[in-house]
Amino acid sequence: MSVDDLVQQLRAEAAEAASWPVPGMEQLRRARARRRGRRAVLGGLATAVAAAAVAAAVVVPRAVSGVAGPAPVGPAASPTAGPGPAYAGTRAWEATSCPGRRQRSAEGRARANPCALPQLLTVDGRTLWNPQGGSVPTHHRAVRSADLRLSVSGGHAPAWVLVGASGSGSRSDLAVRFGKGRWQALRPGRLTLLRVPDGPDRLVEVLVRERARPLPREVLRVGVYRVRRSGSSH
Amino acid sequence: MDDGFDDFVRACAPRLLATAALLTRERDKAEDLLQTTLLKTWSAWSRIEDHPEAYARRTMVNTYTSWWRRRWNAEVPTGELPDRGRAGVDTAASTALAIDLRRAIDRLPRRQRAVVVLRWFEDLTEAQVAEVMGCSVGTVKSQASKALRKLGVDDALAHETVEVER
């Protein structure tokens, strides 16, 4: 078989198309009108969706957290303000005291963030302190982990947990669960403060999970916080 | 109206339809591809200073190799062709050859098929094919060489074809 055979074959097939009708201007005008109509509808839909997203971004965080105020300094780069699911907890906390120098240097991100898990924080006019906490890198040598568990002891004093991840990417999909409760989505970008639900159990397990693919430098974090009483040592 | 766009359609649409038919291998898709190409060309008509047919051809190939695939990738071309055995012993060897070649063209990946159509039907040079497809001349050469090999064109002849352009 030669190139000439190929050329002949292509010409023969093209000749078959010679009898097919080509679109006239009237047909093109109608097609263009349909196309523009579709674009107008899609444009209107996009505008409506964008407006709804902006409204959700403004209303949902306030409704969920019930706390308003300036954005405090957090452990991750910058909070995302895009629309999404109803996120749990509040991010309107402010670090007032960071851990000691040794721990800070171990975090490796001290320059960008004052501290990964604050020793003291304030929220809603209350000061909370951190008696207990933990973190786990999602990648450590050959080990991959997307979960971090911490048991919080119950008792009479109410407890909060500061949960989230540092070094997570924009595709991060973090969630937290208390005991056998339902999963609650966490907004990525900075740690979220949640009240530990009261219950009959003496120990409540807090489970943080990165449901998306964790980044190599992502570190899951959980800190337990309680109301600071006068005379508490830390 | 539209500064001669309708004249352009009358003059060039039949040839563009033939190109669309060779690319898509099906009449409905060819007509759809041509209409899409003409609509895009019409939208850009005021910006096209010269060679509107070249612009339309480039639009057609790009539409075919990108958006076209996404739109139609769920469909499997049947390509039911007359069976060689049924054609009988009286069938000329050239008919069998044409059927083989048509089937082989049907099976080519879209970019290789586009190179074949532009190179040997539109009779463009490799540089012109590269310009239309937005790739390098080397890519055109390699795609053409692979396509010819798949089509069963003699390797030596294929190399010769490539060498001619150097």
XYZ file of C-alpha atoms in Angstrom:
400
model
C 0.000 0.000 0.000
C 1.305 3.420 -0.886
C 0.658 7.013 -0.009
C -1.112 7.363 -3.365
C -3.609 4.716 -2.250
C -4.211 6.729 0.889
C -4.732 9.957 -1.034
C -7.176 8.234 -3.378
C -9.084 6.789 -0.460
C -9.344 10.178 1.240
C -10.559 11.785 -1.962
C -13.112 9.048 -2.486
C -14.483 9.513 1.013
C -14.527 13.278 0.577
C -16.445 12.863 -2.670
C -19.181 11.067 -0.732
C -19.606 14.193 1.374
C -19.997 16.365 -1.703
C -23.663 15.398 -1.967
C -24.415 16.305 1.648
C -26.179 19.621 2.238
C -24.107 22.399 3.740
C -25.702 24.757 6.255
C -27.051 27.962 4.789
C -26.951 31.366 6.401
C -30.513 31.065 7.649
C -29.656 27.814 9.461
C -26.544 29.408 10.930
C -28.528 32.410 12.141
C -30.994 30.166 13.940
C -28.176 28.117 15.455
C -26.423 31.259 16.623
C -29.619 32.585 18.198
C -30.104 29.276 20.052
C -26.503 29.340 21.191
C -26.777 32.905 22.486
C -30.015 32.046 24.244
C -28.322 29.146 26.012
C -25.436 31.382 27.002
C -27.802 33.994 28.413
C -29.575 31.352 30.507
C -26.282 29.914 31.740
C -24.991 33.396 32.516
C -28.104 34.170 34.551
C -27.751 30.912 36.428
C -24.093 31.596 37.155
C -24.942 35.043 38.503
C -27.660 33.620 40.744
C -25.354 30.889 42.057
C -22.597 33.420 42.745
C -25.012 35.681 44.638
C -26.253 32.734 46.715
C -22.670 31.702 47.445
C -21.757 35.173 48.665
C -24.834 35.262 50.879
C -23.978 31.835 52.304
C -20.388 32.866 52.958
C -21.594 35.868 54.956
C -24.499 34.320 56.816
C -23.473 30.711 57.523
C -20.292 31.303 59.583
C -22.096 33.817 61.820
C -25.056 31.515 62.264
C -22.846 28.552 63.120
C -20.370 30.212 65.399
C -22.538 32.887 66.902
C -19.326 34.826 67.429
C -18.213 37.884 65.553
C -14.935 39.669 65.733
C -11.636 40.231 64.035
C -9.893 37.228 62.551
C -7.271 36.073 65.048
C -3.849 34.729 64.258
C -3.974 31.043 63.448
C -1.701 28.130 62.697
C -2.376 27.864 58.996
C -1.775 30.288 56.191
C -5.073 32.012 55.531
C -8.679 31.183 56.142
C -10.787 30.439 53.130
C -14.037 32.301 52.855
C -15.631 30.421 49.998
C -19.035 28.809 50.037
C -19.323 25.225 51.117
C -20.963 22.968 53.619
C -22.074 24.188 57.029
C -18.894 24.059 59.031
C -18.803 23.183 62.687
C -17.516 25.255 65.572
C -15.952 28.673 65.570
C -12.700 30.038 64.356
C -13.134 33.304 66.197
C -10.650 32.480 68.911
C -7.444 34.300 69.607
C -4.172 32.886 70.805
C -2.862 34.749 73.818
C -0.016 32.487 74.863
C 2.101 30.063 72.907
C 3.943 26.971 74.141
C 7.564 27.071 75.191
C 10.462 27.712 72.867
C 11.412 24.059 72.449
C 7.951 23.037 71.360
C 7.623 26.007 69.075
C 10.835 25.236 67.261
C 9.708 21.663 66.855
C 6.635 22.866 65.061
C 8.771 24.248 62.290
C 6.219 26.836 61.362
C 6.708 29.296 64.145
C 7.573 32.263 61.950
C 4.345 32.226 59.983
C 2.179 31.241 62.921
C 2.706 32.224 66.522
C 1.869 28.733 67.680
C 0.262 25.611 66.353
C -1.732 24.915 69.494
C -1.911 27.920 71.822
C -1.346 27.457 75.482
C -3.960 30.074 76.243
C -6.688 31.385 74.039
C -9.627 33.664 74.396
C -13.026 33.217 72.881
C -16.203 35.080 73.553
C -14.581 36.897 76.471
C -13.410 33.693 78.178
C -9.868 32.494 78.622
C -9.241 28.815 77.988
C -6.078 26.906 78.678
C -4.652 23.818 77.122
C -3.848 21.001 79.495
C -3.620 18.330 76.853
C -3.109 18.025 73.122
C -1.638 16.051 70.321
C -0.593 16.151 66.720
C 0.307 13.631 64.067
C 1.943 14.150 60.695
C -0.032 12.585 57.889
C 3.227 11.395 56.312
C 5.984 9.968 58.438
C 8.513 7.877 56.555
C 6.520 5.023 55.069
C 3.559 5.562 57.359
C 0.493 7.394 56.097
C -2.146 8.459 58.535
C -5.253 10.518 57.954
C -6.685 10.121 61.477
C -5.869 11.613 64.832
C -7.628 10.370 67.971
C -7.557 11.863 71.406
C -9.570 10.912 74.447
C -10.925 13.789 76.452
C -11.775 13.107 80.023
C -15.218 14.162 81.019
C -16.120 15.655 84.298
C -17.858 18.632 85.676
C -15.810 21.241 83.874
C -16.838 21.920 80.289
C -14.208 21.215 77.685
C -13.444 22.489 74.217
C -11.210 21.105 71.531
C -9.217 23.028 69.010
C -9.011 20.805 65.951
C -7.740 21.023 62.421
C -4.602 20.668 60.408
C -1.622 22.766 59.506
C 0.023 22.477 56.125
C -3.190 21.358 54.504
C -3.945 22.330 50.948
C -6.921 23.976 49.363
C -8.447 20.578 48.642
C -8.358 19.591 52.273
C -11.563 18.026 53.576
C -11.290 17.822 57.336
C -13.933 16.445 59.633
C -14.273 15.768 63.323
C -16.372 13.309 65.275
C -17.048 13.009 68.987
C -17.468 9.432 70.135
C -19.955 7.768 67.848
C -21.607 11.028 66.872
C -21.956 12.363 63.360
C -19.083 13.713 61.341
C -18.854 17.488 61.281
C -17.025 19.279 58.510
C -14.216 21.639 59.432
C -13.347 24.664 57.393
C -9.695 24.368 56.365
C -7.223 27.161 56.858
C -7.083 27.492 60.629
C -8.029 25.541 63.684
C -11.647 25.341 64.765
C -12.824 25.460 68.341
C -15.680 23.127 69.288
C -17.392 22.422 72.547
C -17.037 18.802 73.641
C -20.577 17.488 73.997
C -21.705 16.552 77.441
C -22.504 12.920 77.804
C -22.594 9.976 80.161
C -19.218 8.655 79.050
C -16.259 9.378 81.223
C -14.013 9.585 78.209
C -15.018 11.120 74.930
C -12.964 10.193 71.926
C -12.235 13.017 69.489
C -11.386 11.804 66.019
C -10.053 14.182 63.376
C -9.849 12.871 59.850
C -8.483 14.252 56.617
C -10.973 12.868 54.123
C -9.092 14.241 51.134
C -5.633 13.112 50.122
C -3.296 14.504 52.783
C -0.386 16.656 51.694
C 3.128 15.508 52.617
C 3.619 18.219 55.229
C 0.127 18.172 56.631
C -0.134 17.745 60.395
C -3.409 16.934 62.135
C -3.858 18.644 65.469
C -6.134 18.362 68.473
C -5.874 20.406 71.640
C -8.161 20.161 74.643
C -9.106 23.385 76.399
C -10.876 24.162 79.603
C -11.879 27.332 81.355
C -8.915 28.755 83.162
C -9.516 29.055 86.848
C -7.512 31.331 89.043
C -4.515 29.509 90.371
C -4.351 27.019 87.485
C -0.791 26.178 86.646
C 0.403 25.674 83.065
C -24.326 41.304 5.544
C -21.398 40.551 7.850
C -18.964 41.717 5.206
C -18.993 38.679 3.004
C -19.372 35.920 5.538
C -22.228 34.399 3.554
C -20.027 34.420 0.444
C -17.353 32.663 2.436
C -19.852 30.016 3.566
C -21.055 29.408 0.023
C -17.522 29.125 -1.295
C -15.792 27.155 1.421
C -18.442 25.153 3.238
C -18.438 22.171 0.828
C -14.699 21.679 1.171
C -14.819 22.178 4.924
C -17.614 19.627 5.086
C -15.424 17.133 3.280
C -12.679 17.732 5.829
C -15.179 17.354 8.648
C -16.390 14.093 7.139
C -12.870 12.716 6.963
C -12.214 13.727 10.539
C -15.418 12.530 12.157
C -16.191 9.612 9.792
C -19.927 10.127 10.274
C -22.326 12.360 8.430
C -24.258 13.716 11.433
C -21.108 14.526 13.333
C -19.514 16.054 10.260
C -22.451 18.378 9.738
C -22.452 19.290 13.407
C -18.719 19.948 13.372
C -19.050 22.124 10.286
C -21.861 24.153 11.819
C -19.904 24.674 15.026
C -16.859 25.704 13.021
C -18.820 28.193 10.945
C -20.459 29.679 14.020
C -17.094 30.160 15.692
C -15.674 31.649 12.534
C -18.653 33.982 12.256
C -18.117 35.160 15.840
C -14.518 36.013 14.994
C -15.271 37.298 11.501
C -14.494 40.948 12.275
C -11.073 39.956 13.641
C -10.068 37.716 10.738
C -7.979 39.842 8.446
C -7.046 37.317 5.778
C -7.279 33.612 4.950
C -10.626 32.939 6.625
C -10.599 29.382 5.308
C -7.331 28.694 7.109
C -8.848 30.148 10.260
C -11.931 27.975 9.845
C -9.833 24.872 9.217
C -7.766 25.521 12.306
C -10.946 26.049 14.319
C -12.373 22.824 12.973
C -9.304 20.753 13.815
C -9.009 22.234 17.287
C -12.692 21.696 17.941
C -12.431 18.149 16.712
C -9.348 17.265 18.749
C -10.484 18.801 22.009
C -14.072 19.711 22.688
C -15.317 17.321 20.096
C -13.827 14.347 21.835
C -15.351 15.319 25.174
C -18.736 15.800 23.625
C -18.795 12.564 21.757
C -16.548 10.275 23.723
C -19.485 8.304 25.015
C -20.372 7.207 21.530
C -18.662 4.315 19.868
C -18.556 4.549 16.105
C -19.977 1.378 14.696
C -18.181 1.608 11.388
C -20.092 -1.372 10.054
C -18.657 -1.933 6.666
C -19.331 -4.537 4.001
C -17.750 -7.791 4.985
C -14.820 -8.752 2.828
C -16.005 -12.327 2.488
C -19.449 -11.288 1.370
C -17.986 -9.169 -1.337
C -17.235 -12.345 -3.181
C -14.379 -13.497 -5.240
C -15.300 -11.131 -8.022
C -14.545 -8.139 -5.892
C -11.612 -6.245 -7.181
C -8.499 -6.126 -5.095
C -8.758 -2.353 -5.037
C -12.130 -2.559 -3.280
C -10.687 -4.773 -0.577
C -7.806 -2.407 -0.237
C -10.183 0.559 0.104
C -12.186 -1.226 2.773
C -9.040 -2.096 4.692
C -7.830 1.446 4.439
C -11.158 2.921 5.511
C -11.223 0.668 8.555
C -7.663 1.552 9.381
C -8.438 5.269 9.135
C -11.465 4.739 11.389
C -9.195 3.265 14.032
C -6.626 6.058 14.023
C -6.415 8.251 17.120
C -7.924 11.659 16.466
C -4.676 13.600 16.265
C -3.098 11.122 13.901
C -6.240 11.174 11.810
C -6.174 14.956 11.745
C -2.550 14.887 10.577
C -3.417 12.407 7.833
C -6.362 14.473 6.613
C -4.480 17.750 6.660
C -1.335 16.309 5.152
C -2.716 14.085 2.418
C -6.190 15.419 1.738
C -5.724 19.129 2.324
C -2.226 18.731 0.907
C -0.646 20.975 3.508
C 3.038 20.925 4.247
C 4.219 19.619 7.589
C 4.887 23.170 8.736
C 1.368 24.203 7.786
C -0.098 21.175 9.550
C 1.915 22.079 12.640
C 0.559 25.610 12.510
C -3.030 24.428 12.138
C -2.722 21.935 14.981
C -0.683 24.191 17.230
C 2.185 21.759 17.645
C 5.761 21.376 16.437
C 6.816 20.084 13.044
C 8.536 17.200 14.810
C 5.259 16.195 16.400
C 3.568 16.276 13.021
C 6.303 14.078 11.566
C 6.069 11.537 14.340
C 2.264 11.472 14.257
C 2.304 11.088 10.478
C 4.870 8.311 10.662
C 2.850 6.420 13.278
C -0.349 6.902 11.317
C 1.171 5.624 8.090
C 2.527 2.615 9.880
C -0.904 1.842 11.299
C -2.478 2.304 7.909
C -0.147 -0.275 6.482
C 1.694 2.085 4.223
C 5.180 0.788 3.500
C 7.620 1.843 6.163
C 10.173 2.738 3.548
C 7.643 4.885 1.791
C 6.623 6.494 5.028
C 10.238 7.374 5.796
C 10.645 8.648 2.292
C 7.605 10.872 2.773
C 9.071 12.254 5.957
C 12.470 12.744 4.442
C 11.108 14.749 1.513
C 10.193 17.609 3.777
C 13.617 17.909 5.393
